[in-house]
Every structure is written in structure tokens, then in C-alpha cells.
Coordinates of C-alpha atoms and ligand atoms in Angstrom, one line a residue:
Chain A
M27 CA -3.1 18.6 -12.8
N28 CA -3.6 22.2 -11.8
A29 CA -5.4 22.1 -8.5
I30 CA -3.7 20.9 -5.4
P31 CA -6.0 18.6 -3.5
Q32 CA -7.4 19.9 -0.3
H33 CA -9.1 16.8 1.0
H34 CA -7.0 13.8 1.9
P35 CA -7.3 10.3 3.3
D36 CA -6.6 10.4 7.0
K37 CA -3.4 9.0 8.4
N38 CA -4.9 5.7 9.5
V39 CA -6.2 5.0 6.0
L40 CA -2.7 5.7 4.6
V41 CA -1.1 3.4 7.2
E42 CA -3.4 0.6 6.2
F43 CA -2.7 1.3 2.6
V44 CA 1.1 1.2 3.1
S45 CA 1.0 -1.9 5.3
G46 CA -1.3 -3.7 2.8
S47 CA -4.2 -4.3 5.0
L48 CA -6.6 -1.8 3.4
D49 CA -9.2 -3.5 1.2
H50 CA -8.2 -3.9 -2.4
A51 CA -10.9 -1.7 -3.8
Q52 CA -10.3 1.0 -1.2
S53 CA -6.6 0.9 -2.1
I54 CA -7.6 1.7 -5.7
A55 CA -9.2 5.0 -4.4
V56 CA -6.2 5.8 -2.3
S57 CA -3.9 5.1 -5.3
A58 CA -6.0 7.4 -7.5
H59 CA -5.7 10.2 -4.9
L60 CA -1.9 9.7 -4.7
H61 CA -1.7 10.3 -8.5
Y62 CA -2.8 13.9 -7.9
C63 CA -1.4 14.5 -4.4
A64 CA 2.3 15.1 -3.8
H65 CA 1.6 15.8 -0.2
C66 CA 0.2 12.3 0.4
R67 CA 2.9 10.7 -1.7
N68 CA 5.4 12.1 0.7
K69 CA 3.4 10.8 3.6
V70 CA 3.3 7.4 2.0
A71 CA 7.0 7.5 1.5
T72 CA 7.5 8.2 5.1
L73 CA 5.2 5.4 6.2
E74 CA 7.0 3.1 3.9
H75 CA 10.2 4.1 5.5
I76 CA 8.8 3.3 8.9
G77 CA 7.6 -0.1 7.6
G78 CA 10.9 -0.8 6.0
T79 CA 12.7 0.0 9.2
L80 CA 10.5 -2.3 11.2
F81 CA 11.1 -4.9 8.6
S82 CA 14.8 -4.5 8.7
L83 CA 14.9 -4.7 12.4
S84 CA 12.6 -7.7 12.7
E85 CA 15.0 -10.6 12.5
S86 CA 16.3 -10.3 16.1
A87 CA 12.8 -10.2 17.5
D88 CA 11.8 -13.1 15.5
Q89 CA 14.8 -15.2 16.6
K90 CA 14.3 -14.3 20.2
N91 CA 10.6 -15.0 20.4
N92 CA 10.0 -17.5 17.7
N93 CA 11.7 -20.8 17.6
Q94 CA 9.5 -21.9 14.7
S95 CA 11.4 -19.8 12.2
S96 CA 14.4 -22.0 12.6
A97 CA 12.3 -25.0 11.5
L98 CA 11.9 -23.3 8.2
S99 CA 15.0 -23.2 6.1
S100 CA 15.7 -20.4 3.7
P101 CA 15.4 -21.1 0.0
C102 CA 18.5 -22.2 -1.8
F103 CA 20.4 -19.5 -3.8
D104 CA 21.3 -21.7 -6.7
T105 CA 17.7 -22.9 -7.2
L106 CA 16.7 -19.3 -7.2
M107 CA 19.4 -18.3 -9.8
S108 CA 18.3 -21.1 -12.1
R109 CA 14.7 -19.9 -11.8
I110 CA 15.8 -16.4 -12.7
E111 CA 17.8 -17.5 -15.7
S112 CA 15.0 -19.5 -17.1
N113 CA 12.6 -16.6 -16.5
E114 CA 14.6 -13.9 -18.1
Q115 CA 13.1 -14.1 -21.6
K116 CA 9.6 -14.0 -20.3
V117 CA 10.2 -10.9 -18.3
T118 CA 11.5 -8.8 -21.2
T119 CA 8.5 -9.6 -23.4
Q120 CA 6.0 -8.6 -20.7
K121 CA 7.6 -5.3 -20.0
S122 CA 5.6 -2.9 -22.2
E123 CA 2.2 -4.1 -21.1
T124 CA 1.2 -0.8 -19.4
E125 CA 2.2 1.2 -22.4
Q126 CA 0.1 -0.9 -24.7
V127 CA -2.9 -0.3 -22.4
D128 CA -3.0 3.4 -23.3
H129 CA -3.4 2.8 -27.1
L130 CA -6.7 1.2 -26.3
L131 CA -8.1 4.3 -24.6
P132 CA -9.7 7.4 -25.9
P133 CA -7.5 10.5 -25.4
K134 CA -9.8 12.0 -22.8
Y135 CA -8.8 9.2 -20.4
K136 CA -5.1 9.5 -20.8
T137 CA -4.5 11.8 -17.9
L138 CA -6.4 9.6 -15.4
P139 CA -4.5 7.6 -12.8
S140 CA -2.9 4.6 -14.3
V141 CA -4.8 2.2 -12.1
I142 CA -8.1 3.6 -13.6
R143 CA -6.7 3.5 -17.2
K144 CA -5.9 -0.1 -16.7
M145 CA -9.4 -0.9 -15.5
L146 CA -10.9 1.0 -18.4
A147 CA -8.7 -0.8 -20.9
N148 CA -9.6 -4.2 -19.4
S149 CA -13.2 -3.5 -19.8
P150 CA -14.5 -0.4 -21.5
P151 CA -17.0 1.5 -19.5
S152 CA -20.6 1.1 -20.3
W153 CA -22.4 4.2 -19.2
Q154 CA -25.8 4.1 -17.7
R155 CA -27.9 7.2 -17.3
V156 CA -29.4 7.4 -13.8
T157 CA -31.0 10.8 -13.9
A158 CA -30.8 13.6 -16.4
S159 CA -27.5 14.8 -15.0
L160 CA -25.9 11.6 -13.6
S161 CA -24.4 8.7 -15.4
T162 CA -22.4 5.8 -13.9
A163 CA -20.2 3.0 -15.3
N164 CA -19.1 0.1 -13.2
L165 CA -15.4 -0.8 -13.3
V166 CA -14.1 -4.3 -13.0
A167 CA -11.7 -4.4 -10.0
G168 CA -11.5 -8.1 -9.4
Q169 CA -13.4 -8.3 -6.1
S170 CA -17.0 -8.3 -5.0
E171 CA -17.0 -6.5 -1.6
Y172 CA -17.1 -3.1 -3.0
G173 CA -18.8 -1.4 -6.0
V174 CA -16.2 0.4 -8.0
S175 CA -17.5 2.8 -10.5
L176 CA -17.1 6.1 -12.4
Q177 CA -19.7 8.7 -11.8
K178 CA -20.3 11.6 -14.2
I179 CA -22.4 14.6 -13.2
S180 CA -23.0 17.0 -16.0
A181 CA -22.2 20.7 -15.5
G182 CA -24.4 22.3 -13.0
G183 CA -26.2 19.0 -12.5
K184 CA -27.5 18.0 -9.1
V185 CA -27.5 14.5 -7.6
P186 CA -30.6 13.6 -5.6
Q187 CA -30.0 13.6 -1.9
H188 CA -28.9 10.2 -0.8
D189 CA -27.6 8.5 2.3
H190 CA -24.7 6.1 2.5
R191 CA -25.4 2.5 3.7
G192 CA -21.8 1.4 3.3
A193 CA -18.6 3.4 3.6
E194 CA -17.9 5.2 0.3
M195 CA -14.6 6.7 -0.9
T196 CA -14.8 9.2 -3.8
V197 CA -12.0 10.8 -5.7
V198 CA -12.6 13.7 -8.1
L199 CA -10.9 12.9 -11.4
K200 CA -12.1 15.9 -13.5
G201 CA -14.1 19.0 -12.8
S202 CA -15.5 19.7 -9.4
F203 CA -18.6 19.4 -7.3
S204 CA -19.8 20.8 -4.0
D205 CA -22.1 19.6 -1.3
E206 CA -23.4 21.3 1.9
D207 CA -19.9 21.4 3.4
N208 CA -17.3 21.9 0.8
V209 CA -16.1 22.2 -2.8
Y210 CA -14.2 19.2 -4.1
Q211 CA -11.8 19.6 -6.9
Q212 CA -9.6 17.4 -9.0
G213 CA -7.7 14.8 -6.8
D214 CA -9.8 15.5 -3.7
F215 CA -10.6 12.5 -1.6
L216 CA -13.8 12.0 0.4
L217 CA -14.8 9.3 2.8
K218 CA -18.5 9.1 3.6
N219 CA -19.5 6.7 6.4
P220 CA -22.8 4.8 6.8
G221 CA -25.5 7.3 7.8
D222 CA -23.9 10.4 6.2
I223 CA -26.2 12.2 4.0
H224 CA -25.2 14.6 1.3
R225 CA -26.5 16.3 -1.9
P226 CA -23.6 16.8 -4.4
R227 CA -23.8 19.3 -7.2
A228 CA -21.4 19.7 -10.1
S229 CA -19.9 23.1 -10.8
S230 CA -21.7 25.0 -13.5
N231 CA -18.8 25.3 -16.0
E232 CA -17.7 21.7 -16.4
D233 CA -18.8 18.1 -16.2
C234 CA -17.5 16.3 -13.1
L235 CA -16.0 12.8 -13.2
C236 CA -15.5 10.9 -10.0
L237 CA -14.2 7.5 -8.9
S238 CA -16.5 5.9 -6.4
V239 CA -15.6 2.9 -4.2
E240 CA -18.6 1.9 -2.1
Q241 CA -18.8 -0.9 0.4
A242 CA -21.7 -3.2 -0.5
P243 CA -24.2 -3.1 2.3
V244 CA -24.6 -6.5 3.8
K245 CA -28.4 -6.7 3.5
L246 CA -28.3 -5.8 -0.2
T247 CA -25.7 -8.3 -1.3
G248 CA -26.9 -10.4 -4.2
L249 CA -28.8 -7.7 -6.0
F250 CA -27.3 -6.1 -9.1
T251 CA -24.3 -4.1 -8.3
R252 CA -25.8 -1.0 -9.7
W253 CA -28.5 -1.0 -7.0
L254 CA -25.7 -0.8 -4.5
N255 CA -24.6 2.5 -5.9
P256 CA -25.4 5.4 -3.6
F257 CA -26.2 7.7 -6.4
I258 CA -28.8 5.4 -7.7
R259 CA -30.7 5.0 -4.5
I260 CA -32.9 8.0 -5.2
N261 CA -35.2 8.9 -2.4
P262 CA -38.7 8.5 -3.6
A263 CA -39.9 11.9 -2.4
Chain B
M1 CA 1.4 -14.4 21.2
T2 CA 3.7 -12.0 22.9
V3 CA 5.0 -9.3 20.8
H4 CA 8.4 -7.7 21.3
L5 CA 9.1 -5.1 18.8
I6 CA 12.9 -5.4 18.6
R7 CA 14.2 -6.5 21.9
S8 CA 12.8 -5.7 25.3
P9 CA 14.5 -2.8 27.0
S10 CA 15.4 -5.0 29.9
T11 CA 17.7 -7.2 27.9
P12 CA 20.9 -7.2 29.8
T13 CA 23.4 -7.3 26.9
K14 CA 23.9 -3.6 26.5
A15 CA 27.5 -3.6 25.5
K16 CA 27.0 -6.2 22.8
D17 CA 23.9 -4.4 21.5
K18 CA 25.9 -1.3 21.1
Q19 CA 28.5 -2.9 19.0
K20 CA 25.8 -4.5 16.8
M21 CA 23.9 -1.3 16.4
T22 CA 26.9 0.6 15.3
S23 CA 27.6 -1.9 12.6
Q24 CA 24.0 -1.7 11.5
T25 CA 24.3 2.0 11.0
T26 CA 26.8 1.6 8.3
D27 CA 25.0 -1.5 6.9
I28 CA 22.1 0.5 5.6
Q29 CA 24.4 2.1 3.0
I30 CA 25.9 -1.2 2.1
W31 CA 22.6 -2.7 1.0
N32 CA 21.7 0.4 -1.0
D33 CA 25.0 0.1 -2.8
H34 CA 24.5 -3.6 -3.5
L35 CA 21.1 -2.9 -4.9
V36 CA 22.3 -0.1 -7.1
R37 CA 25.1 -2.4 -8.4
L38 CA 22.6 -5.2 -9.1
G39 CA 20.5 -2.8 -11.1
K40 CA 23.3 -1.4 -13.1
E41 CA 25.4 -4.5 -13.8
Q42 CA 23.2 -7.4 -12.8
N43 CA 26.0 -8.2 -10.4
R44 CA 25.6 -11.7 -9.1
D45 CA 27.8 -11.2 -5.9
S46 CA 25.6 -8.2 -4.9
F47 CA 22.6 -10.3 -5.5
K48 CA 24.0 -13.1 -3.3
A49 CA 24.8 -10.6 -0.6
L50 CA 21.3 -9.2 -0.7
F51 CA 19.8 -12.6 -0.7
D52 CA 21.8 -13.7 2.4
H53 CA 20.8 -10.6 4.2
F54 CA 17.2 -10.2 3.2
S55 CA 15.9 -13.8 3.1
P56 CA 15.8 -14.2 6.9
L57 CA 14.1 -10.8 7.2
L58 CA 11.5 -11.8 4.5
K59 CA 11.1 -15.1 6.4
S60 CA 10.2 -13.2 9.6
Y61 CA 7.9 -10.9 7.7
F62 CA 5.9 -13.7 6.0
I63 CA 5.8 -15.8 9.2
A64 CA 4.2 -12.9 11.0
K65 CA 1.2 -13.1 8.6
F66 CA 1.2 -16.8 8.0
P67 CA 2.3 -18.3 11.3
T68 CA 1.2 -21.9 10.9
Q69 CA 3.4 -24.7 9.9
Q70 CA 1.3 -25.5 6.9
S71 CA 2.4 -22.2 5.4
Y72 CA 6.1 -23.0 5.4
Q73 CA 6.2 -24.2 1.8
M74 CA 4.3 -21.1 0.7
I75 CA 6.6 -18.9 2.6
D76 CA 9.6 -20.4 0.9
E77 CA 7.9 -19.6 -2.4
L78 CA 7.1 -16.1 -1.4
I79 CA 10.7 -15.4 -0.4
Q80 CA 11.8 -16.6 -3.8
E81 CA 9.2 -14.5 -5.6
V82 CA 10.4 -11.4 -3.7
M83 CA 14.0 -12.1 -4.6
I84 CA 13.1 -12.6 -8.2
K85 CA 11.4 -9.2 -8.2
V86 CA 14.5 -7.7 -6.6
W87 CA 16.5 -9.1 -9.5
N88 CA 14.0 -8.0 -12.2
K89 CA 13.2 -4.5 -10.9
S90 CA 16.5 -3.5 -9.4
S91 CA 17.3 -1.2 -12.3
A92 CA 14.3 0.9 -11.2
Y93 CA 15.7 1.3 -7.7
D94 CA 16.7 4.8 -6.8
S95 CA 18.8 5.1 -3.6
N96 CA 17.8 8.8 -3.2
K97 CA 14.2 7.8 -2.8
A98 CA 14.3 4.9 -0.4
A99 CA 16.6 2.7 1.5
A100 CA 17.1 -0.8 0.1
S101 CA 15.2 -2.3 3.1
T102 CA 12.3 0.0 2.4
W103 CA 12.2 -0.8 -1.2
I104 CA 12.3 -4.5 -0.5
F105 CA 9.7 -4.1 2.2
T106 CA 7.3 -2.7 -0.5
L107 CA 8.0 -5.7 -2.8
A108 CA 7.4 -8.1 0.1
R109 CA 4.1 -6.3 0.9
N110 CA 3.0 -6.5 -2.7
T111 CA 3.9 -10.1 -3.0
R112 CA 1.9 -10.9 0.1
I113 CA -1.1 -9.0 -1.1
D114 CA -0.8 -10.8 -4.4
M115 CA -0.7 -14.2 -2.6
L116 CA -3.8 -13.3 -0.6
R117 CA -5.6 -12.3 -3.8
R118 CA -4.6 -15.4 -5.6
Q119 CA -6.1 -17.4 -2.7
S120 CA -9.3 -15.5 -2.6
K121 CA -12.2 -17.0 -4.5
H122 CA -13.3 -13.7 -5.9
N123 CA -10.1 -13.0 -7.7
N124 CA -10.7 -12.1 -11.3
T125 CA -7.6 -12.8 -13.3
T126 CA -8.4 -10.3 -16.0
S127 CA -8.4 -7.5 -13.5
I128 CA -5.8 -5.2 -12.3
E129 CA -2.7 -6.4 -10.5
V130 CA -1.2 -5.4 -7.2
E131 CA 1.5 -3.4 -8.9
D132 CA -1.0 -1.3 -10.7
I133 CA -2.2 0.1 -7.4
W134 CA 1.1 0.5 -5.6
E135 CA 3.6 1.1 -8.3
D136 CA 2.1 4.3 -9.6
I137 CA 3.1 6.1 -6.5
T138 CA 6.8 5.5 -6.7
D139 CA 7.0 6.3 -10.4
N140 CA 5.2 9.5 -9.8
G141 CA 8.0 12.0 -9.4
P142 CA 10.6 12.7 -6.8
Y143 CA 9.9 13.2 -3.2
T144 CA 11.1 16.8 -3.2
F145 CA 10.7 17.7 0.4
L146 CA 11.7 14.5 2.0
T147 CA 14.9 13.3 3.4
H148 CA 14.9 10.2 5.5
K149 CA 17.2 9.8 8.4
R150 CA 18.9 6.6 8.0
D151 CA 20.4 6.2 11.4
E152 CA 19.1 2.8 12.5
E153 CA 20.6 3.1 15.9
R154 CA 18.4 6.1 16.6
I155 CA 15.4 4.4 15.1
R156 CA 16.0 1.3 17.2
E157 CA 16.2 3.3 20.4
S158 CA 13.1 5.3 19.5
L159 CA 11.1 2.2 18.9
L160 CA 12.1 1.0 22.3
S161 CA 11.1 4.3 23.8
L162 CA 7.5 3.8 22.6
P163 CA 5.1 2.6 25.2
Q164 CA 4.7 -1.2 24.9
E165 CA 1.1 -0.8 23.9
Q166 CA 2.1 1.3 20.9
Q167 CA 4.9 -1.0 20.0
T168 CA 2.4 -3.9 19.9
V169 CA -0.1 -2.1 17.8
I170 CA 2.4 -0.7 15.3
R171 CA 4.0 -4.1 14.8
K172 CA 0.7 -5.8 14.2
V173 CA -0.2 -3.1 11.7
Y174 CA 3.1 -3.2 9.7
M175 CA 4.5 -6.7 10.1
E176 CA 1.3 -8.7 10.5
A177 CA -0.5 -6.4 8.1
K178 CA -3.6 -6.4 10.2
S179 CA -6.2 -3.7 9.6
H180 CA -7.1 -1.4 12.5
T181 CA -10.3 -3.3 12.9
E182 CA -8.6 -6.7 13.0
V183 CA -6.1 -5.4 15.6
A184 CA -9.0 -4.0 17.7
A185 CA -10.8 -7.4 17.6
E186 CA -7.6 -9.3 18.4
L187 CA -6.6 -7.1 21.4
K188 CA -10.2 -6.6 22.5
L189 CA -9.9 -2.8 22.3
P190 CA -12.2 -0.2 20.9
L191 CA -11.3 0.7 17.3
G192 CA -10.8 4.3 18.3
T193 CA -8.2 3.3 20.8
V194 CA -6.2 1.3 18.2
K195 CA -6.4 4.2 15.7
S196 CA -5.1 6.7 18.3
R197 CA -2.3 4.4 19.3
V198 CA -1.3 4.1 15.7
R199 CA -1.4 7.8 15.3
L200 CA 0.7 8.5 18.4
A201 CA 3.3 5.9 17.6
Q202 CA 3.4 7.1 14.0
K203 CA 3.9 10.7 15.0
K204 CA 6.8 9.9 17.3
L205 CA 8.5 7.8 14.7
E206 CA 8.0 10.4 12.0
L207 CA 9.7 13.0 14.1
L208 CA 12.7 10.8 14.4
L209 CA 12.7 9.6 10.9
V210 CA 12.2 12.7 8.8
D211 CA 14.2 15.8 8.9
D212 CA 11.6 18.1 10.5
N213 CA 12.8 21.3 8.8
L214 CA 12.3 19.8 5.4
E215 CA 8.8 18.4 6.0
P216 CA 6.3 20.5 4.1
Ligands
ZN1 ZN1 -3.5 13.9 -0.3

């Protein structure tokens, strides 16, 4: 974790992440960025503080405007306590689950954000070569609106120019790559919107590994997920 | 549905408000202390106090997202789930990082996301859980630059000083957990307008909530 990320999700994305309205798969990309970015973790803490404050001040507004809440009684404390007591054993046995996950992974994955380690441990990546310098592996994220995958560009490798049909979030996990505009290093977060075109190229000294979360374009739904991947839509020219 | 963030500025009970606000300023520390004690000693009295204080807040929170009467049973279950998490996870609570209300807000948010995912037909049970996405953040080192002001009276006043249109949007975003796109559709506003209202409100609240000289 040497480089400090220079490219961050914008404030609106972080607000949606914190309030829980951001799509599940996109939240994975934001979470991966936060793993590398103390700056955004601080922002998230501030946003959570604002959310928590609104939450803690919400009761009076609710009582004033909303008679319906009184029709709903609060749960009974004793019922809750007996549930807790009967659950207690179960909880202690489940605790070490995240640590177990790491034993299943090759060492090279151990520094990745925990959400990615968990996906890799649940279903090991099956790499598919797309071009001489690009491989991808789909990740199982438990949803179907977005294609979630790892992308590996070999050192110095170019990715064919491609456009984006759905919004795509990319987080650099290892190495770096550049496109026409910028150099992206470990932890950097990119959001490409439909219509954006770019031509990424990995740095010459190191392979580049990225997380990609791409919205499935509506008209292509139903095809194999790999065809939804922007890197795979090679322009015929 | 009319949205009043806290209490409309024209409410004529100023003196009473003042008294209530002052007591709330000290409250915030009380809940932090209860939560710390629960974490350290599994103290039942602290848990009961937290339960009595936070269940009504949780109820408001979940009603904002699930307002129909058919949801009442589910809301009851959600409140219990959050309180069970409070009990189970309290030993991980650090009062230097977050106020109890903020910490419980994040548990409530995660529980609500979890519920929506369980309801969704695409949910894959072998996949990652909500905690895998959000918990990583808080475990990831101290917030070195950040101190949060915990003066609820000031926060309450600053919320009321926001233009009504910003209050409406910020409440829909945090309490009803609507995406910017959903808020735009509901209020029949361009997405860009919603985004800029969120940013404006956010900026003002941050100035009041975070010690500016310590922000990086
Ligand atoms: Zn960042």
C-alpha cells in the first residue's frame, strides 16, 4: 500500500454508498477503493456521522408528521433478550469465518481488499484470455445487474480501444495503467460513463490487476456475461 | 408526503425546545457510555437503556423506507435484528471513532440492505454479505484527522438553517435511502439538480460537524 490514490469516487457516490442506496455491485467497487484510501475513509466517516445525526434526530419529526408510527408498537425487550440468549452459542462459532477465508487463497491475493478476497474464496477465479495481453475472470457478487470481474493486463500490454455502453467502475488493485488522460495507480477509482471511450495501457514494468464493475447494457441482457465486459468488446477494425 | 427534517422553524414552542435540546447535548455521551459498558461487561441495564432509546429511532428509520402497513411485522423484526447486532458487536465499538447513534445508524443501514437483498430474487446465498462490503472500512485503521463535533443543538439548528429544498433531499437520501436518481424521479427534478442540492447541504453540514482545522 505505497501509493496514495489520486482518483476518488465523487461525493455523490460516497453519499449513496453511506446511505445504502448505491447498487450492491457498485458498493463493492467503492469498498475496494476505501481499502486503499484513508482520505475517502475519512469522508465516509463524516457522512456516516451526518447520517447518524439525522437518524438520532428523526423521532420528533416522525411523531409530528406520522401518526402511523404509533400504530406500530416497539418490540418487547424480554422477547429480544431470550432470543439473544438462545443465539449466543451460534454467534461464537461463526466468528472466525473471515479468517478461514484467507487460508483458501494463494498468497498473492492476501493484500487485496477483504471483499474481493471473500469473493475469490467463494468461487476461485477462472481466467479467460481475451487478447495476448488481457485476461479477465468473473467474480460472483450475488446479483445480475452488473458484471463484476477482475481484469489483468500484462506489463506494457495494451487494451483495444473500447467504448462503454453501461457505466463502469474500475479500481486498480495492483500495478498501474494509463489512458489518454491519466496514470492510474493502486487504489485509484475510475468511473466511465456510457459513451466514454478509452484505450488503457499497463505500465511497462508490472502486470496490472483491476476490479471492474460494469452495468449490464439493457439491450445485451441475456447474453453471456463475458460479452458484457467492455474489454472484450473489441472493435473489429 | 410532506417532509419536515426535524421540526419546522415556525414551531412556536421555542422555550420548550431549548430545554430539550440542552438535555440532548449531554445525551450523546450517555449513549456512548452505555454502548461501551455493554461491550465491556455485557451489561444488561445498559442494553435496556439503549433499547429504550434507540428502538423508536429505528422504527422511524425503517418506516421511512417501508411506509406501508404490511411492513409493520417486518419492521418489528428489523428492529430486533439491529438490537441483536448491537449486543453481539458492542465489544468492537470505539467511542473515539463514532457516536453511538452513528454506529447504530450504520448497523440499521446494513440490516436494511440485507433485508432488501434477501427479498431480491437475484440474491445468491453463497455470495458476499452486506458486512463484507461495509465493515472493512471501520476496521481499517483510525480516523487520524477527524474529530466530530458532537453538539446536537448546533446540528439541529444548522439543519433548520438549510433551505427547505435541501432538507427534503438530504432526508430522502439518508433516511429513506433513495438514490439520487430515485429522488429526482420522485420530486420530478433533473438529476443534476438533486446532486447539487445534496452537495450543497452536505458541505454546510460538514462545516458544522467537523473541526475544520483538522480536516486534511
Ligand atoms: Zn479516495
